[in-house]
Coordinates of C-alpha atoms and ligand atoms in Angstrom, one line a residue:
M1 CA -51.1 -46.5 -48.2
T2 CA -51.8 -48.7 -51.1
T3 CA -55.1 -50.6 -51.3
V4 CA -54.8 -54.0 -49.7
P5 CA -55.9 -56.8 -52.1
G6 CA -58.5 -59.2 -50.9
A7 CA -57.5 -62.6 -49.6
F8 CA -56.2 -64.9 -52.3
A9 CA -58.8 -67.5 -53.3
P10 CA -57.5 -69.8 -55.9
P11 CA -60.1 -71.8 -57.8
A12 CA -60.3 -75.6 -57.3
R13 CA -58.5 -77.0 -60.4
V14 CA -58.0 -80.6 -61.5
L15 CA -54.3 -80.7 -62.1
L16 CA -53.6 -83.0 -65.0
G17 CA -50.5 -81.3 -66.3
P18 CA -46.8 -82.1 -66.0
G19 CA -46.8 -81.0 -62.3
P20 CA -47.8 -79.8 -59.9
S21 CA -50.2 -82.6 -59.3
D22 CA -53.2 -82.6 -57.0
V23 CA -52.4 -82.5 -53.3
H24 CA -54.2 -84.7 -50.7
P25 CA -56.1 -82.7 -48.0
R26 CA -53.9 -84.4 -45.3
V27 CA -50.8 -82.8 -47.0
L28 CA -52.5 -79.4 -47.1
A29 CA -53.4 -79.7 -43.4
A30 CA -49.8 -80.6 -42.6
L31 CA -48.7 -77.3 -44.1
A32 CA -50.9 -75.5 -41.7
A33 CA -49.4 -77.1 -38.5
P34 CA -47.6 -74.8 -36.0
L35 CA -44.0 -74.1 -36.7
V36 CA -41.2 -75.4 -34.5
G37 CA -37.6 -74.4 -34.8
H38 CA -35.3 -76.1 -37.3
L39 CA -33.2 -77.5 -34.4
D40 CA -36.1 -78.4 -32.1
P41 CA -35.7 -82.0 -30.9
V42 CA -39.3 -82.6 -32.2
F43 CA -38.2 -81.4 -35.7
V44 CA -35.0 -83.4 -35.5
A45 CA -36.9 -86.5 -34.8
M46 CA -39.2 -85.7 -37.7
M47 CA -36.2 -85.3 -40.0
E48 CA -35.2 -88.9 -39.2
E49 CA -38.7 -90.1 -40.2
V50 CA -38.5 -88.2 -43.5
K51 CA -35.1 -89.8 -44.3
S52 CA -36.4 -93.2 -43.5
L53 CA -39.6 -92.8 -45.6
L54 CA -37.5 -91.5 -48.5
R55 CA -35.3 -94.6 -48.3
F56 CA -38.5 -96.6 -48.6
V57 CA -39.7 -94.9 -51.8
F58 CA -36.2 -94.9 -53.3
A59 CA -35.8 -98.6 -52.4
T60 CA -32.4 -97.9 -50.9
E61 CA -30.4 -98.4 -47.7
N62 CA -28.3 -95.2 -48.5
A63 CA -27.7 -93.2 -45.3
L64 CA -27.3 -90.0 -47.3
T65 CA -30.9 -89.7 -48.4
I66 CA -32.4 -86.3 -47.7
P67 CA -34.6 -83.6 -49.1
I68 CA -32.7 -80.7 -50.7
S69 CA -34.3 -77.3 -50.0
G70 CA -35.4 -76.3 -53.5
T71 CA -37.4 -77.8 -56.4
G72 CA -36.4 -80.7 -58.6
S73 CA -33.9 -78.5 -60.5
A74 CA -32.0 -77.9 -57.2
G75 CA -31.7 -81.7 -56.7
M76 CA -30.3 -81.9 -60.3
E77 CA -27.8 -79.2 -59.6
A78 CA -26.9 -80.7 -56.2
C79 CA -26.1 -84.1 -57.6
V80 CA -24.0 -82.7 -60.5
V81 CA -22.0 -80.2 -58.5
N82 CA -21.2 -82.6 -55.7
L83 CA -20.1 -85.4 -58.1
V84 CA -18.4 -83.4 -60.8
E85 CA -15.2 -81.5 -60.6
P86 CA -13.8 -79.2 -63.4
G87 CA -12.4 -81.3 -66.2
D88 CA -14.3 -84.5 -65.4
E89 CA -15.8 -86.4 -68.4
V90 CA -19.6 -86.8 -68.1
V91 CA -22.0 -88.6 -70.5
V92 CA -25.5 -87.3 -70.6
G93 CA -28.6 -88.8 -72.4
V94 CA -30.3 -86.0 -74.2
N95 CA -33.8 -86.7 -75.6
G96 CA -35.8 -83.8 -74.2
V97 CA -35.8 -80.7 -72.1
F98 CA -34.5 -82.2 -68.9
G99 CA -31.6 -84.1 -70.5
T100 CA -30.7 -80.8 -72.3
R101 CA -30.8 -79.0 -68.9
L102 CA -28.7 -81.7 -67.2
A103 CA -26.0 -81.4 -69.9
E104 CA -26.0 -77.6 -69.4
V105 CA -25.7 -77.9 -65.6
A106 CA -22.8 -80.4 -66.0
T107 CA -21.1 -78.0 -68.6
R108 CA -21.4 -75.1 -66.1
A109 CA -19.9 -77.3 -63.4
G110 CA -16.8 -77.5 -65.7
A111 CA -17.3 -81.0 -67.0
T112 CA -16.4 -82.1 -70.5
V113 CA -19.8 -83.3 -71.6
T114 CA -20.6 -86.0 -74.2
R115 CA -24.3 -85.7 -75.3
V116 CA -25.9 -89.1 -76.2
E117 CA -28.8 -87.9 -78.3
A118 CA -32.1 -89.6 -79.2
P119 CA -35.0 -88.0 -81.1
W120 CA -37.5 -86.4 -78.7
G121 CA -40.1 -89.0 -77.7
R122 CA -37.6 -91.9 -78.0
V123 CA -35.3 -93.4 -75.4
V124 CA -31.5 -93.5 -75.4
R125 CA -30.2 -97.0 -76.3
A126 CA -27.6 -98.8 -74.1
E127 CA -25.3 -99.2 -77.1
Q128 CA -25.1 -95.5 -77.6
V129 CA -24.1 -95.0 -73.9
E130 CA -21.5 -97.7 -74.4
A131 CA -20.1 -96.1 -77.5
A132 CA -19.8 -92.7 -75.7
L133 CA -18.1 -94.4 -72.7
R134 CA -15.5 -96.0 -75.1
N135 CA -14.7 -92.6 -76.4
C136 CA -13.9 -91.2 -72.9
R137 CA -10.4 -91.4 -71.4
Q138 CA -11.7 -91.7 -67.8
P139 CA -15.4 -91.2 -67.6
K140 CA -16.6 -89.8 -64.2
L141 CA -20.4 -89.9 -64.5
V142 CA -23.2 -91.2 -66.8
A143 CA -26.6 -89.5 -66.3
L144 CA -30.0 -90.3 -67.7
I145 CA -33.5 -89.0 -67.3
H146 CA -35.7 -91.9 -66.1
A147 CA -39.0 -90.1 -66.9
E148 CA -38.5 -87.4 -69.6
T149 CA -41.5 -85.2 -68.7
S150 CA -41.2 -83.1 -71.8
T151 CA -41.8 -86.1 -74.1
G152 CA -43.4 -88.9 -72.0
A153 CA -40.5 -91.3 -72.7
W154 CA -39.7 -94.0 -70.1
Q155 CA -36.0 -94.6 -70.1
P156 CA -34.6 -98.0 -69.0
L157 CA -31.7 -97.5 -66.5
E158 CA -30.3 -100.9 -65.5
D159 CA -28.1 -101.6 -68.5
A160 CA -26.7 -98.1 -68.6
A161 CA -25.9 -98.3 -64.9
R162 CA -24.0 -101.5 -65.4
L163 CA -22.1 -100.0 -68.4
A164 CA -21.2 -97.0 -66.4
H165 CA -19.7 -99.2 -63.7
D166 CA -17.9 -101.4 -66.2
H167 CA -16.1 -98.2 -67.4
G168 CA -15.4 -97.0 -63.8
A169 CA -18.0 -94.2 -63.9
L170 CA -20.8 -93.4 -61.5
F171 CA -24.5 -93.5 -62.6
L172 CA -26.9 -90.7 -61.9
A173 CA -30.7 -90.9 -62.5
D174 CA -33.2 -88.1 -62.7
C175 CA -36.3 -89.6 -61.0
V176 CA -38.2 -86.4 -60.6
T177 CA -41.4 -87.6 -62.4
S178 CA -41.0 -91.4 -61.9
L179 CA -40.5 -91.6 -58.1
A180 CA -43.6 -93.0 -56.4
G181 CA -45.4 -93.5 -59.8
A182 CA -43.3 -96.2 -61.3
P183 CA -40.6 -98.6 -59.9
V184 CA -37.4 -96.8 -58.9
E185 CA -35.0 -99.4 -57.5
I186 CA -31.9 -97.4 -56.5
D187 CA -30.0 -100.3 -54.8
R188 CA -31.1 -103.2 -57.1
W189 CA -30.4 -101.2 -60.3
G190 CA -27.0 -100.0 -59.1
I191 CA -27.9 -96.3 -59.2
D192 CA -25.2 -94.3 -57.4
A193 CA -27.1 -91.0 -57.1
A194 CA -30.6 -89.8 -57.9
Y195 CA -32.9 -86.9 -57.3
S196 CA -36.6 -86.2 -57.4
G197 CA -39.1 -83.5 -56.8
T198 CA -42.1 -83.2 -54.5
Q199 CA -44.8 -82.0 -56.9
K200 CA -45.0 -84.9 -59.4
C201 CA -46.0 -88.4 -58.2
L202 CA -45.3 -87.6 -54.6
S203 CA -48.3 -85.2 -54.8
C204 CA -46.8 -82.5 -52.4
P205 CA -46.5 -78.8 -53.3
P206 CA -43.2 -77.9 -55.1
G207 CA -40.3 -76.9 -52.8
L208 CA -38.2 -79.9 -51.9
S209 CA -36.0 -82.2 -53.9
P210 CA -35.3 -85.7 -52.3
I211 CA -31.9 -87.0 -53.2
T212 CA -30.0 -90.2 -52.4
F213 CA -26.2 -90.8 -52.6
G214 CA -24.9 -94.4 -52.5
P215 CA -21.5 -95.6 -51.2
R216 CA -19.6 -95.0 -54.5
A217 CA -21.1 -91.5 -54.8
V218 CA -20.2 -90.7 -51.2
E219 CA -16.6 -91.9 -51.8
A220 CA -16.3 -89.7 -54.9
L221 CA -17.6 -86.8 -52.7
R222 CA -14.9 -87.6 -50.0
R223 CA -12.2 -87.8 -52.6
R224 CA -12.8 -84.4 -54.2
K225 CA -9.8 -82.3 -54.9
T226 CA -11.8 -79.1 -55.1
P227 CA -14.5 -77.8 -52.9
V228 CA -18.1 -78.2 -54.1
Q229 CA -18.8 -75.3 -56.4
S230 CA -22.1 -74.4 -54.7
W231 CA -22.0 -73.6 -51.0
Y232 CA -25.8 -73.9 -50.6
L233 CA -25.9 -77.4 -52.2
D234 CA -22.7 -78.7 -50.7
L235 CA -23.5 -82.2 -49.3
T236 CA -20.5 -82.2 -47.1
L237 CA -22.1 -79.3 -45.2
L238 CA -25.7 -80.5 -45.6
E239 CA -24.9 -83.9 -44.2
R240 CA -23.7 -82.3 -41.0
Y241 CA -27.2 -80.8 -40.5
W242 CA -29.2 -83.9 -41.7
G243 CA -26.8 -86.3 -39.9
E244 CA -25.8 -86.7 -36.2
E245 CA -24.2 -83.4 -35.7
R246 CA -27.2 -81.1 -36.5
V247 CA -25.0 -78.2 -37.3
Y248 CA -26.9 -75.2 -38.7
H249 CA -26.3 -74.7 -42.4
H250 CA -29.5 -73.0 -43.7
T251 CA -33.0 -72.9 -42.1
A252 CA -34.8 -76.0 -43.3
P253 CA -38.2 -75.1 -44.8
I254 CA -40.1 -76.5 -41.8
S255 CA -43.6 -76.6 -43.2
M256 CA -42.5 -78.2 -46.5
N257 CA -40.9 -81.0 -44.5
Y258 CA -44.2 -81.5 -42.6
A259 CA -45.9 -81.8 -46.0
L260 CA -43.4 -84.2 -47.5
R261 CA -43.6 -86.4 -44.4
E262 CA -47.4 -86.6 -44.8
A263 CA -47.2 -87.2 -48.6
L264 CA -44.7 -90.0 -47.9
R265 CA -47.0 -91.5 -45.3
L266 CA -49.8 -91.6 -47.9
V267 CA -47.4 -93.4 -50.3
A268 CA -46.5 -95.9 -47.6
E269 CA -50.1 -96.5 -46.6
E270 CA -51.1 -97.3 -50.2
G271 CA -48.0 -99.4 -50.8
L272 CA -45.6 -99.0 -53.8
A273 CA -46.9 -101.9 -55.8
A274 CA -50.5 -100.8 -55.5
R275 CA -49.6 -97.2 -56.4
F276 CA -47.7 -98.3 -59.5
A277 CA -50.6 -100.5 -60.6
R278 CA -53.0 -97.6 -60.1
H279 CA -50.8 -95.3 -62.3
R280 CA -50.7 -98.0 -65.0
A281 CA -54.4 -98.8 -65.0
N282 CA -55.4 -95.1 -65.3
H283 CA -52.8 -94.6 -68.1
E284 CA -54.2 -97.6 -70.0
A285 CA -57.8 -96.3 -69.7
L286 CA -56.7 -92.8 -70.8
A287 CA -54.8 -94.3 -73.7
A288 CA -57.9 -96.3 -74.8
G289 CA -60.0 -93.1 -74.6
L290 CA -57.5 -91.0 -76.5
A291 CA -57.2 -93.6 -79.3
S292 CA -61.0 -93.4 -79.8
L293 CA -60.7 -89.6 -80.1
G294 CA -58.2 -90.2 -82.9
L295 CA -55.3 -88.9 -80.8
A296 CA -51.8 -90.5 -81.1
F297 CA -49.0 -90.6 -78.5
A298 CA -45.9 -88.6 -79.3
S299 CA -43.7 -91.1 -77.3
E300 CA -42.2 -94.3 -78.5
E301 CA -44.4 -97.4 -78.2
G302 CA -43.3 -99.7 -75.4
H303 CA -41.6 -96.8 -73.6
R304 CA -44.6 -94.7 -72.6
L305 CA -44.7 -93.3 -69.1
P306 CA -47.8 -94.1 -67.1
M307 CA -47.8 -90.7 -65.3
L308 CA -47.1 -88.4 -68.3
N309 CA -49.0 -88.8 -71.5
A310 CA -47.6 -86.8 -74.4
V311 CA -50.2 -86.6 -77.1
T312 CA -49.8 -85.3 -80.7
V313 CA -52.0 -82.3 -81.5
P314 CA -54.0 -82.9 -84.7
D315 CA -52.7 -81.1 -87.8
G316 CA -53.8 -77.4 -87.9
M317 CA -55.4 -77.4 -84.5
D318 CA -54.8 -74.4 -82.2
E319 CA -53.6 -76.5 -79.2
A320 CA -53.6 -73.5 -76.8
R321 CA -57.3 -72.8 -77.4
V322 CA -58.1 -76.4 -76.5
R323 CA -56.1 -76.1 -73.2
R324 CA -57.9 -72.8 -72.5
R325 CA -61.3 -74.4 -72.9
L326 CA -60.4 -77.3 -70.6
L327 CA -59.3 -74.7 -68.0
D328 CA -62.1 -72.2 -68.3
A329 CA -65.1 -74.5 -69.0
H330 CA -64.0 -77.6 -67.1
G331 CA -61.4 -76.4 -64.5
I332 CA -58.8 -78.9 -65.8
E333 CA -55.2 -78.0 -66.4
I334 CA -53.1 -80.0 -68.9
G335 CA -49.7 -79.0 -70.2
G336 CA -48.5 -77.8 -73.6
G337 CA -45.3 -78.8 -75.4
L338 CA -41.8 -77.5 -74.6
G339 CA -38.9 -76.6 -77.0
P340 CA -39.3 -78.3 -80.4
M341 CA -42.6 -79.8 -79.2
K342 CA -44.2 -76.4 -78.5
G343 CA -47.6 -76.2 -80.2
R344 CA -47.3 -79.9 -81.3
V345 CA -48.2 -81.9 -78.1
W346 CA -50.4 -81.8 -75.1
R347 CA -48.9 -83.3 -71.9
I348 CA -51.5 -85.0 -69.7
G349 CA -50.2 -85.8 -66.3
L350 CA -51.8 -88.6 -64.2
M351 CA -49.4 -88.2 -61.2
G352 CA -50.0 -89.3 -57.6
E353 CA -53.3 -87.9 -56.3
S354 CA -54.2 -86.8 -59.9
S355 CA -54.1 -90.4 -61.1
R356 CA -57.7 -91.4 -60.6
R357 CA -60.5 -93.0 -62.6
A358 CA -62.8 -90.0 -62.0
H359 CA -60.1 -87.7 -63.5
V360 CA -59.6 -89.9 -66.6
L361 CA -63.3 -89.9 -67.3
L362 CA -63.7 -86.2 -66.6
L363 CA -60.8 -85.3 -68.9
L364 CA -62.0 -87.5 -71.8
S365 CA -65.4 -86.0 -71.6
A366 CA -64.0 -82.4 -71.5
L367 CA -61.5 -83.2 -74.3
E368 CA -64.4 -84.5 -76.4
D369 CA -66.1 -81.1 -75.9
A370 CA -63.0 -79.1 -76.6
L371 CA -62.1 -81.0 -79.7
R372 CA -65.6 -80.7 -81.1
A373 CA -65.4 -77.0 -80.5
E374 CA -62.4 -77.0 -82.8
G375 CA -64.3 -78.8 -85.5
H376 CA -62.6 -82.2 -84.8
R377 CA -65.1 -85.0 -85.6
V378 CA -65.7 -87.2 -82.5
A379 CA -68.3 -89.9 -81.8
A380 CA -70.3 -88.8 -78.7
G381 CA -69.3 -90.8 -75.7
A382 CA -66.9 -93.1 -77.5
A383 CA -63.9 -92.1 -75.5
L384 CA -65.6 -92.7 -72.2
A385 CA -66.9 -96.1 -73.4
A386 CA -63.3 -97.1 -74.5
A387 CA -61.9 -96.0 -71.1
Q388 CA -64.6 -97.9 -69.2
A389 CA -63.9 -101.0 -71.3
A390 CA -60.2 -100.7 -70.4
Y391 CA -61.1 -100.6 -66.7
A392 CA -63.4 -103.6 -67.0
A393 CA -60.8 -105.7 -68.9
Ligands
LIG401 C1 -40.1 -81.2 -63.3 C2 -38.8 -81.9 -63.6 C3 -37.5 -81.3 -63.2 C4 -37.4 -80.0 -62.6 O1 -38.1 -79.9 -61.4 P1 -38.6 -78.4 -60.9 O2 -39.3 -78.8 -59.7 O3 -39.4 -77.8 -62.0 O4 -37.4 -77.6 -60.6 C5 -36.4 -82.0 -63.5 N1 -36.4 -83.2 -64.2 C6 -37.6 -83.7 -64.6 C7 -37.6 -85.0 -65.4 C8 -38.8 -83.1 -64.4 O5 -40.0 -83.6 -64.8

């Protein structure tokens, strides 16, 4: 018999990284509710509530709006493999880790992929998308990352969606980080398909990926000549479980669906407009504080995400040591850079429950301490004063 480890007792962290974000106690409590079966009428009724709450946050009437069992990447893969058939032409905006990943997923699905590139931290321009579409014979899909979590860039979607339709293509948006933190208007912007994740601005643990498919996307699904490459993510099978028929496909992660329902209830109680305003106000106060610490944003001015702040590490500073001090001495997690931005940026998330005034002030004071420990000259209390002034404005 091996020795049994003691009960796991994670420390209470303040989660200010690129996800997961802090989870409300009501969502944690929902996870501890008794299990029912995945075909129990009580669970089936709950599934309908989850679908309807998801339609509310996505601002859509789309009937095919469901949580995929898996994290945000499963939602990405689900959208791509259900819409794309081998040989299809796909245009993907690539300006960070997630656009790169989406292009890779589409390539693996057999698509001929055109990468529309922008420097990391900047957004893809509509003219670039248009030029790429003109070079296609019969484009099937245009895909963009609404909130590029690796760089903090906030990508406009409406013009690209219109251009996609003008060229007879569908438009897919990655809304993993934006959903419930900034406006995502599926129907009004003409987005045919979108996916998200639970652990960013929805403030739920990771594990489900809400997706929505509009009429044009559903039609493309019906007209496929080949079966969907992934059996697990095949929406023609999943819609029979999540729709009227309730045919077993895989066992829904029961507790995660309880948690998502509760997280969505919290979003609806707050209201989308109030939630977006809160994310923006906390971002602006953080930005004011960071400026007074002499820190600059790595993302393009005018296209900075409110929920993900990518900050340039001062020259010569050991960024990992700063993060370590924030974690060990202050209990705060922030993120480091990915890919070409590794070692060069910090990623500060103010997502969902994590987006609070108390967190902004706590982080700025902890950052002042950690930067001073690295020999960076900072005026005592200046960052807090700047943030407080931003809140008062
Ligand atoms: C986090 C994230 C994903 C992937 O989600 P996982 O839950 O990590 O699988 C995809 N796209 C964007 C923009 C993200 O921020």
